[in-house]
PDB file of N, CA and C in Angstrom:
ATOM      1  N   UNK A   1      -0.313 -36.797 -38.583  1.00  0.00           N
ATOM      2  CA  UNK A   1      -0.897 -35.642 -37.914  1.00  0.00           C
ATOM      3  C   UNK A   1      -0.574 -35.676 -36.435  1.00  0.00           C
ATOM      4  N   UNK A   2      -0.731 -37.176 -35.513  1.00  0.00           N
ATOM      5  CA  UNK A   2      -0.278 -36.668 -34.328  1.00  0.00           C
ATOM      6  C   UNK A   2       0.864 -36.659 -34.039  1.00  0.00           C
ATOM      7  N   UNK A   3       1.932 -37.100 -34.810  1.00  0.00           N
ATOM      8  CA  UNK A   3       3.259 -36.653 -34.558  1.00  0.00           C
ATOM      9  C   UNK A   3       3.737 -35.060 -34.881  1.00  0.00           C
ATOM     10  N   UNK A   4       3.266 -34.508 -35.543  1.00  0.00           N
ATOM     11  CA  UNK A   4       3.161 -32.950 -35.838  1.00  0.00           C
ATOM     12  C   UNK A   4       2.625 -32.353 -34.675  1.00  0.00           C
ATOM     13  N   UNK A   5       1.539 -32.791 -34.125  1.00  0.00           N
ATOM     14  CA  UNK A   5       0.916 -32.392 -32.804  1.00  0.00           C
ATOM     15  C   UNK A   5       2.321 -32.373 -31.553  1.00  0.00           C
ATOM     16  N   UNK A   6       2.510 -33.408 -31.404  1.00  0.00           N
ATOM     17  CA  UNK A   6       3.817 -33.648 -30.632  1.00  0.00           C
ATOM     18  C   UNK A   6       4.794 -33.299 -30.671  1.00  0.00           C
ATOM     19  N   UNK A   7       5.397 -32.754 -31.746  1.00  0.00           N
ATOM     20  CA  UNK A   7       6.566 -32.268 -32.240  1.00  0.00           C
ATOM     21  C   UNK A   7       6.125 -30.653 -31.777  1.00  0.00           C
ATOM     22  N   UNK A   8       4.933 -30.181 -32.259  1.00  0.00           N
ATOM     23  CA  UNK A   8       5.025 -28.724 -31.908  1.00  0.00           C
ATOM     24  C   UNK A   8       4.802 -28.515 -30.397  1.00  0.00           C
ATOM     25  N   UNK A   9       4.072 -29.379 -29.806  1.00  0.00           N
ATOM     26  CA  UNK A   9       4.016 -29.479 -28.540  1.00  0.00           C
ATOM     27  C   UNK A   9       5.665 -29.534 -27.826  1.00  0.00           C
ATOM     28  N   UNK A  10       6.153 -30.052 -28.182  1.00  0.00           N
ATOM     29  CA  UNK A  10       7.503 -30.264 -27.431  1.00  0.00           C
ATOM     30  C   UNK A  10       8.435 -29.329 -27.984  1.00  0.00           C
ATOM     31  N   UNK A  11       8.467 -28.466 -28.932  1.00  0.00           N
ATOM     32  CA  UNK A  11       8.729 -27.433 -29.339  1.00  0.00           C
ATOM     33  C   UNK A  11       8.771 -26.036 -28.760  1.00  0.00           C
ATOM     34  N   UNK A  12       7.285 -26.288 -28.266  1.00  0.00           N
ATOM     35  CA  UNK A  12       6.667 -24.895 -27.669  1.00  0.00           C
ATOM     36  C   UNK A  12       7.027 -24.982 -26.079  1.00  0.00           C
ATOM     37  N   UNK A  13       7.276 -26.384 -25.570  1.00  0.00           N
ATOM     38  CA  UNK A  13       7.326 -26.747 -24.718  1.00  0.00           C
ATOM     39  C   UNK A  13       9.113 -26.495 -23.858  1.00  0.00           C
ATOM     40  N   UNK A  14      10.249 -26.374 -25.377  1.00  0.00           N
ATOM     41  CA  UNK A  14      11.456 -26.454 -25.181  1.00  0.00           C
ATOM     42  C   UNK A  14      11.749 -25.135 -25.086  1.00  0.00           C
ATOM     43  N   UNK A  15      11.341 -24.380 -26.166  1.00  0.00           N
ATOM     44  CA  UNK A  15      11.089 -22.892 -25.798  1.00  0.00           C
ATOM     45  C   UNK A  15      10.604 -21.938 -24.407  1.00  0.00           C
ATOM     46  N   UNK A  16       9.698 -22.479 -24.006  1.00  0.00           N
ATOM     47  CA  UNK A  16       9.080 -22.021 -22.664  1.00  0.00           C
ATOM     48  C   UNK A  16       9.940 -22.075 -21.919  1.00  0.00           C
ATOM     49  N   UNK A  17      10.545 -23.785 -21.710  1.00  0.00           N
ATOM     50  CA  UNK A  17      12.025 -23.628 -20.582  1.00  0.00           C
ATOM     51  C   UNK A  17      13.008 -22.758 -20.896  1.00  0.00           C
ATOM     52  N   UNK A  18      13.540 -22.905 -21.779  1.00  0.00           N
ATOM     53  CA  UNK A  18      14.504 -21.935 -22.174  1.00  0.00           C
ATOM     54  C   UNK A  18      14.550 -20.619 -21.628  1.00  0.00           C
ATOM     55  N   UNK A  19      13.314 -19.813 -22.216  1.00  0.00           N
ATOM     56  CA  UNK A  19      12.912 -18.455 -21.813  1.00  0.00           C
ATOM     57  C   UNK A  19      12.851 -18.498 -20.247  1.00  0.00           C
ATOM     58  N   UNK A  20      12.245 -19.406 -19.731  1.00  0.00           N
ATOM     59  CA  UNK A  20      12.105 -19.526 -18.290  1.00  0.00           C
ATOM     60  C   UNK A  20      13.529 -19.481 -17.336  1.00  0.00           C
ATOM     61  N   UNK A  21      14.489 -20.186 -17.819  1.00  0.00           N
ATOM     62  CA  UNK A  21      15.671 -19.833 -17.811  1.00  0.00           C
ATOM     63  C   UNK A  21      17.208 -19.240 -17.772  1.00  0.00           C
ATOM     64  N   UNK A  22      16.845 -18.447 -19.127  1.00  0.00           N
ATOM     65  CA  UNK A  22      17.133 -17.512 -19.432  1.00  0.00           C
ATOM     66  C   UNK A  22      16.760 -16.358 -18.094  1.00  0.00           C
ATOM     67  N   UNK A  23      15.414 -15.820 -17.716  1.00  0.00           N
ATOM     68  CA  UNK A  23      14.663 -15.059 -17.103  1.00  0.00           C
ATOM     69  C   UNK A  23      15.472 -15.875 -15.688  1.00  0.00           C
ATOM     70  N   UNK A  24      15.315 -16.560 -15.107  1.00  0.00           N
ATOM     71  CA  UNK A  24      16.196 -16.934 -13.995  1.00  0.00           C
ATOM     72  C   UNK A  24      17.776 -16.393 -13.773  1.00  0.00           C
ATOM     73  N   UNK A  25      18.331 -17.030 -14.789  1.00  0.00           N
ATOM     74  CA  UNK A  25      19.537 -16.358 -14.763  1.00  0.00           C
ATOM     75  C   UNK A  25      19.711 -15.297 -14.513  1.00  0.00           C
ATOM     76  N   UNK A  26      19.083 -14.709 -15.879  1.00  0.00           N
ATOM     77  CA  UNK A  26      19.561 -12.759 -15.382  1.00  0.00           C
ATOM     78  C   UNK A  26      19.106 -12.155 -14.173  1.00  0.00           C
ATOM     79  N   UNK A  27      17.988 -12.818 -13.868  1.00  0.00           N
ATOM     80  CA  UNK A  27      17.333 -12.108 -12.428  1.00  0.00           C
ATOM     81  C   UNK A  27      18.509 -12.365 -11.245  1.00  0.00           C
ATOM     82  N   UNK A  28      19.488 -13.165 -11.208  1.00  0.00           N
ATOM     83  CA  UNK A  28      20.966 -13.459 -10.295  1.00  0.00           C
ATOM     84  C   UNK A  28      22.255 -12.907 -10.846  1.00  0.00           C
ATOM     85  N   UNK A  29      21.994 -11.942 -11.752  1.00  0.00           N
ATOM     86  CA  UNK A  29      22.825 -11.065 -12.300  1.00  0.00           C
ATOM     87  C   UNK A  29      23.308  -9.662 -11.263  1.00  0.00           C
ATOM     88  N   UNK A  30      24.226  -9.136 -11.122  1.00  0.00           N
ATOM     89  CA  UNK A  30      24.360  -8.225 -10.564  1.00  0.00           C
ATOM     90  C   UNK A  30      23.238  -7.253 -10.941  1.00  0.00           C
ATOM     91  N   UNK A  31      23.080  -7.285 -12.129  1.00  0.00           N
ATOM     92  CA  UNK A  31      22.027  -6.199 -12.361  1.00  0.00           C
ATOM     93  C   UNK A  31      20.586  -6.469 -12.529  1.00  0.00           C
ATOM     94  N   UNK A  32      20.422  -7.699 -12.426  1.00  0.00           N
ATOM     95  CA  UNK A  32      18.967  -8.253 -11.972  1.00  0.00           C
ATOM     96  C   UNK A  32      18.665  -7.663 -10.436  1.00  0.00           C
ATOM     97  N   UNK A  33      19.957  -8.085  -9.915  1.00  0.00           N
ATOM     98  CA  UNK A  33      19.633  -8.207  -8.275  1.00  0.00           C
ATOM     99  C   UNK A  33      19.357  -6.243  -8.056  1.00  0.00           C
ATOM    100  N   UNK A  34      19.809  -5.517  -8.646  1.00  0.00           N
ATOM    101  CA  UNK A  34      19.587  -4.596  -8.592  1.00  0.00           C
ATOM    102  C   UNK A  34      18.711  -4.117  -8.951  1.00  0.00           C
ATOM    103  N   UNK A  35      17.909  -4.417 -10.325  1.00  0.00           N
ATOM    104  CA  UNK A  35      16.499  -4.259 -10.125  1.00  0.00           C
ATOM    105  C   UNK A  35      15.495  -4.568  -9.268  1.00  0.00           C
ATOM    106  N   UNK A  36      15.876  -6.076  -8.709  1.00  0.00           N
ATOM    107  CA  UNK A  36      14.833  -6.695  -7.771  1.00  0.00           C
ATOM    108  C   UNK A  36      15.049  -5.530  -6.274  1.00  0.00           C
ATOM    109  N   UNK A  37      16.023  -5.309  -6.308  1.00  0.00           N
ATOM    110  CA  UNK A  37      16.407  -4.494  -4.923  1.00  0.00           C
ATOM    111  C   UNK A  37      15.502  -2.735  -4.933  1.00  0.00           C
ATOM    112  N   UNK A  38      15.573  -2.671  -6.280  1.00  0.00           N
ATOM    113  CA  UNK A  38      14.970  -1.082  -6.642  1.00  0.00           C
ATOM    114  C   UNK A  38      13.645  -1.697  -6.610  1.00  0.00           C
ATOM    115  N   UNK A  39      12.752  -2.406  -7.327  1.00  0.00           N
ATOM    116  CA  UNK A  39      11.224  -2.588  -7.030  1.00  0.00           C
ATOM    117  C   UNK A  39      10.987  -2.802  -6.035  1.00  0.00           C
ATOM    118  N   UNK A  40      11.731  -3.538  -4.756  1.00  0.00           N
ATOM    119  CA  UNK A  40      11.200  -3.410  -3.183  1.00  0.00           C
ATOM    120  C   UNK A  40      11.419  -2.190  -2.773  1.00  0.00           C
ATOM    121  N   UNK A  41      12.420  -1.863  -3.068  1.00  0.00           N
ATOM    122  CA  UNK A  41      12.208  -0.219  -2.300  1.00  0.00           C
ATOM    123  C   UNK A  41      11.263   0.627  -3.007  1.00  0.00           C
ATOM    124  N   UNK A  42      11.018   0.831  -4.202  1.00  0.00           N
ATOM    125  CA  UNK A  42       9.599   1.351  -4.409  1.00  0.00           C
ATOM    126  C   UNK A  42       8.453   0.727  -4.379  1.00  0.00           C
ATOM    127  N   UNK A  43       8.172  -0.553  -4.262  1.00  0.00           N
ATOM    128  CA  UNK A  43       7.291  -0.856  -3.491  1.00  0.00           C
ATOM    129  C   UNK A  43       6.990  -0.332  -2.414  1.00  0.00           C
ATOM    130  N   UNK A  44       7.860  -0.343  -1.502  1.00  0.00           N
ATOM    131  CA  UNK A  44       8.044  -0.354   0.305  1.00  0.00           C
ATOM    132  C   UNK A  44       7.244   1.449   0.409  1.00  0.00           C
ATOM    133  N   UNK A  45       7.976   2.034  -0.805  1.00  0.00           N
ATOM    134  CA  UNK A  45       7.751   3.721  -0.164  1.00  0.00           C
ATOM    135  C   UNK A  45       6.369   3.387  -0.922  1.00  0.00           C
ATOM    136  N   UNK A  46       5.823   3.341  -2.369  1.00  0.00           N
ATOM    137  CA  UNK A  46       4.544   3.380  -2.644  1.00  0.00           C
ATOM    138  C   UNK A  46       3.484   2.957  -1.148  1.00  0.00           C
ATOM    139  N   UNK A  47       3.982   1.711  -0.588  1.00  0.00           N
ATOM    140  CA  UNK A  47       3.002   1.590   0.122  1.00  0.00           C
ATOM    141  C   UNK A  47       2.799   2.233   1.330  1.00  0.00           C
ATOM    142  N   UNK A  48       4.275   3.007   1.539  1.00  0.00           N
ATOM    143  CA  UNK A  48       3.975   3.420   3.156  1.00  0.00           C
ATOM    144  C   UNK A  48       3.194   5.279   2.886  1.00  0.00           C
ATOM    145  N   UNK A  49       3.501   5.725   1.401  1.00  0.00           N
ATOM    146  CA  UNK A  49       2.617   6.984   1.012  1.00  0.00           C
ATOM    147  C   UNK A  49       1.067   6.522   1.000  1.00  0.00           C
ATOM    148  N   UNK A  50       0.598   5.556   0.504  1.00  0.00           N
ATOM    149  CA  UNK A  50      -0.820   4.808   0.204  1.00  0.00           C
ATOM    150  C   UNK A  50      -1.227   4.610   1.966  1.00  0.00           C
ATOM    151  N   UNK A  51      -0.380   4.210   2.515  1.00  0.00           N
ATOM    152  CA  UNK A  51      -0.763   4.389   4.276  1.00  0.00           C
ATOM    153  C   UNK A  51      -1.030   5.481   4.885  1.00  0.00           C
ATOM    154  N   UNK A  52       0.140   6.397   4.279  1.00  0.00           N
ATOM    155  CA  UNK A  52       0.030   8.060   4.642  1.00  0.00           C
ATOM    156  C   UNK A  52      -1.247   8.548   4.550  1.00  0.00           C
ATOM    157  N   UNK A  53      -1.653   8.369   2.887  1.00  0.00           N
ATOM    158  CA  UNK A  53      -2.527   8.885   2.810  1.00  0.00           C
ATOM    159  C   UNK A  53      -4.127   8.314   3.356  1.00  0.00           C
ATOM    160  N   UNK A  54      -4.274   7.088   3.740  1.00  0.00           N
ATOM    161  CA  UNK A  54      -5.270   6.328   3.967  1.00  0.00           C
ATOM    162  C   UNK A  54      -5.449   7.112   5.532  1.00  0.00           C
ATOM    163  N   UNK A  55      -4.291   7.277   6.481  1.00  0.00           N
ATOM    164  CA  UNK A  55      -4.512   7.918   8.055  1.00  0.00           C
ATOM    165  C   UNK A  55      -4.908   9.013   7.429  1.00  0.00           C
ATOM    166  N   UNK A  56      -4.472  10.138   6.910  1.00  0.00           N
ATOM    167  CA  UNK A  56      -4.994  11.529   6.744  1.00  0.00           C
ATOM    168  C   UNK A  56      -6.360  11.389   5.993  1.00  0.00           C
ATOM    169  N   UNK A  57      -7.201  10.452   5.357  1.00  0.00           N
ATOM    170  CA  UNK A  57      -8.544  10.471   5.021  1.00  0.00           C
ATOM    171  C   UNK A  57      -9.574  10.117   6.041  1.00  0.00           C
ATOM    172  N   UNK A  58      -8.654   9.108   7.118  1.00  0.00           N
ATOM    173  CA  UNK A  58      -9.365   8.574   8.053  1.00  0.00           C
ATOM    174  C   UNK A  58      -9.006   9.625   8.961  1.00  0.00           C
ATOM    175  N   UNK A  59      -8.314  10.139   9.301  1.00  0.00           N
ATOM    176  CA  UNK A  59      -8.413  11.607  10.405  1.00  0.00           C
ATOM    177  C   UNK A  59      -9.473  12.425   9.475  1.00  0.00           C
ATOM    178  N   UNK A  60      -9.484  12.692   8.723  1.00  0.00           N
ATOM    179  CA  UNK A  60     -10.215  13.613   8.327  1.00  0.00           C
ATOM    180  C   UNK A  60     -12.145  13.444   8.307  1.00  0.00           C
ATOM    181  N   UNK A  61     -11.655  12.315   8.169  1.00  0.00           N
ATOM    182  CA  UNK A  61     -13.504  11.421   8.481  1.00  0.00           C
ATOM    183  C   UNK A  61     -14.018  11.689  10.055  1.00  0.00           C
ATOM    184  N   UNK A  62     -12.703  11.269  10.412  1.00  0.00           N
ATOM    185  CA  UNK A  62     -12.995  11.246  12.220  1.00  0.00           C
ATOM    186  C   UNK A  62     -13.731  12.659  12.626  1.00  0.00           C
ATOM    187  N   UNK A  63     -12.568  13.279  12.036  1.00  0.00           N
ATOM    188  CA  UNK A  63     -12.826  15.009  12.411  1.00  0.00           C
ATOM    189  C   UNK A  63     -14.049  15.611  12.460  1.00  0.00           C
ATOM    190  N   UNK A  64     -14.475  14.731  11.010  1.00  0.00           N
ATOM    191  CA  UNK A  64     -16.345  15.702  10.080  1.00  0.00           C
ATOM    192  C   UNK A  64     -17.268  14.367  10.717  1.00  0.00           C
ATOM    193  N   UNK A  65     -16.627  13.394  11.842  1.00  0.00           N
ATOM    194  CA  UNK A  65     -17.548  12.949  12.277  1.00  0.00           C
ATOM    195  C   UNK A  65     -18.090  13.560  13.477  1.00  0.00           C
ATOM    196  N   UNK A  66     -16.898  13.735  14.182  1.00  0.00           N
ATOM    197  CA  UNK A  66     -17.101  14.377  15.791  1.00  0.00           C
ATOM    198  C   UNK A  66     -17.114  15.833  15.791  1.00  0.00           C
ATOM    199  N   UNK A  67     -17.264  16.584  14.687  1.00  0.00           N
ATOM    200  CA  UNK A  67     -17.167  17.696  14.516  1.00  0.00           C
ATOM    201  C   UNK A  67     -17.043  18.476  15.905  1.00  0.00           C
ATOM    202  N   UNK A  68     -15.462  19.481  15.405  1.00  0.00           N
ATOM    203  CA  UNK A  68     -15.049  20.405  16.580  1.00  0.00           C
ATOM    204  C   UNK A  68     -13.853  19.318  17.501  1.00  0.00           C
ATOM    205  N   UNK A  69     -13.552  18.175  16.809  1.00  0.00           N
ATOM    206  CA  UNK A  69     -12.459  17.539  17.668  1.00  0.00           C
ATOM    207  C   UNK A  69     -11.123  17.895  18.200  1.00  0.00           C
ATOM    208  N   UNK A  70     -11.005  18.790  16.880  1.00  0.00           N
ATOM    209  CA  UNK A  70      -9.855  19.887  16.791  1.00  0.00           C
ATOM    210  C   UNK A  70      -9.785  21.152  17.297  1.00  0.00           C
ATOM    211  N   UNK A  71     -11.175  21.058  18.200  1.00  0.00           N
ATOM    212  CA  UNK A  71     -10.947  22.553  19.280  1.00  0.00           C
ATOM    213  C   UNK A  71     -10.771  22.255  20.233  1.00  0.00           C
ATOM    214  N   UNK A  72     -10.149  21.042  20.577  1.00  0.00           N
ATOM    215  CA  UNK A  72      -8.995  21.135  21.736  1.00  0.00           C
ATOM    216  C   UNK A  72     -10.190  19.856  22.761  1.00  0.00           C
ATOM    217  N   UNK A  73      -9.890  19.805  24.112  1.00  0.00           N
ATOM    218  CA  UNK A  73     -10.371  19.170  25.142  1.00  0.00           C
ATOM    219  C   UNK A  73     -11.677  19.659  25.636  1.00  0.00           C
ATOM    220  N   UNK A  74     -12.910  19.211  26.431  1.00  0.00           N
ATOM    221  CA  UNK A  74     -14.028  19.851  26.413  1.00  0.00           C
ATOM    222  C   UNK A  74     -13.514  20.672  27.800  1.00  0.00           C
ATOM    223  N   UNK A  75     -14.116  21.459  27.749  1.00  0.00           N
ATOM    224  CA  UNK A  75     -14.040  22.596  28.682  1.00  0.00           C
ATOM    225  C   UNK A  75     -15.182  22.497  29.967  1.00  0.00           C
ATOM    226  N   UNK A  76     -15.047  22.000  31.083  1.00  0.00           N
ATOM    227  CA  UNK A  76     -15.943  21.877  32.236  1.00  0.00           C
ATOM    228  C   UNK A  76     -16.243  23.723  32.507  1.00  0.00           C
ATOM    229  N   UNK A  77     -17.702  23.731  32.775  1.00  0.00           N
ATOM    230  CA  UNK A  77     -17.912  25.159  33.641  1.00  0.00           C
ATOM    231  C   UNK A  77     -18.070  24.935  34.401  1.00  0.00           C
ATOM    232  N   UNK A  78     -17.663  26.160  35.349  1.00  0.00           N
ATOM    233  CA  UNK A  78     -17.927  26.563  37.147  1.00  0.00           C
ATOM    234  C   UNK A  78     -19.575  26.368  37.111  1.00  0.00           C
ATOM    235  N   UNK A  79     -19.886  25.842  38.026  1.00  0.00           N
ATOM    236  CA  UNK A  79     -21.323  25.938  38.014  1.00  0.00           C
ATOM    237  C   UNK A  79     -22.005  26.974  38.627  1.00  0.00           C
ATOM    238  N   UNK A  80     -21.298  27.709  39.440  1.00  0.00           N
ATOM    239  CA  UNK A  80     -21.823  28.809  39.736  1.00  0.00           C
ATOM    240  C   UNK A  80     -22.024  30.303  38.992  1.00  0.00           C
ATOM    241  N   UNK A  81     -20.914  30.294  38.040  1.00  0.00           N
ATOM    242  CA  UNK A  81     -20.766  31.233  37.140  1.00  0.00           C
ATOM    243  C   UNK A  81     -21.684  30.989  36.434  1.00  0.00           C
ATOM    244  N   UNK A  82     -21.957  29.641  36.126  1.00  0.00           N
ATOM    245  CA  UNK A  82     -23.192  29.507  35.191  1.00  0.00           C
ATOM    246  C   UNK A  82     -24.683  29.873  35.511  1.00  0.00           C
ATOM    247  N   UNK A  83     -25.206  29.701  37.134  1.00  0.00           N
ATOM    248  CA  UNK A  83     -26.227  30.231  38.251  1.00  0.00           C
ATOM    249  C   UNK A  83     -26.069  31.448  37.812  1.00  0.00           C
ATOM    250  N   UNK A  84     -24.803  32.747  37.938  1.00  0.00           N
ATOM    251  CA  UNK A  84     -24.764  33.727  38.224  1.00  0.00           C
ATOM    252  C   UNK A  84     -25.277  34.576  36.575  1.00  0.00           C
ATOM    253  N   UNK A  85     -24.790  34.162  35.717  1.00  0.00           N
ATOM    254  CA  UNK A  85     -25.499  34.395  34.107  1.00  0.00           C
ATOM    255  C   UNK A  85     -27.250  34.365  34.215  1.00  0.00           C
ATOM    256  N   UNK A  86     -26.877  33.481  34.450  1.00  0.00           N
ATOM    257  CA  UNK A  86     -29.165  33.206  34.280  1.00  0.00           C
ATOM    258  C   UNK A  86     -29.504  34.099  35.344  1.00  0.00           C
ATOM    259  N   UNK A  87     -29.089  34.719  36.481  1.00  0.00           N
ATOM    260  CA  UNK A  87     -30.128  35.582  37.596  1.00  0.00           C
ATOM    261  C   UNK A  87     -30.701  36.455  36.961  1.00  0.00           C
TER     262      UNK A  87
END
């Protein structure tokens, strides 16, 4: 029995490398390298849209925080014009 144990153990064990292997190789394949080259670049854009969109939620928070941020600079009054209203 524990040589059966051992045997499948080193079995399962010869297999794993193999596959592991195998999976190495092709990934240094011209056309591995070309996949690996296509998942960083869609990586790269997924994340810089997920950024996009994270500033335009956070502008938009800002906005409905300070409400009216987007009507421009505050506007100082003449103070006298303002005297001259109330007489």
């Amino acid at each position: 029995m524990k040589a059966g144990v051992w045997f499948a153990a080193g079995a399962a064990a010869g297999v794993y490398g193999m596959v592991r292997v195998r999976r190495l190789a092709e990934a240094f394949t011209p056309d591995g390298m070309r996949d690996r080259i296509g998942a960083a670049v869609l990586g790269a854009r997924m994340f810089g849209e997920e950024v996009a969109r994270g500033q335009a939620a956070a502008e938009i928070h800002l906005r409905q925080r300070f409400d009216g941020a987007d009507a421009g600079p505050p506007q100082l009054m003449n103070p006298q014009s303002s005297k001259e209203g109330t007489r």
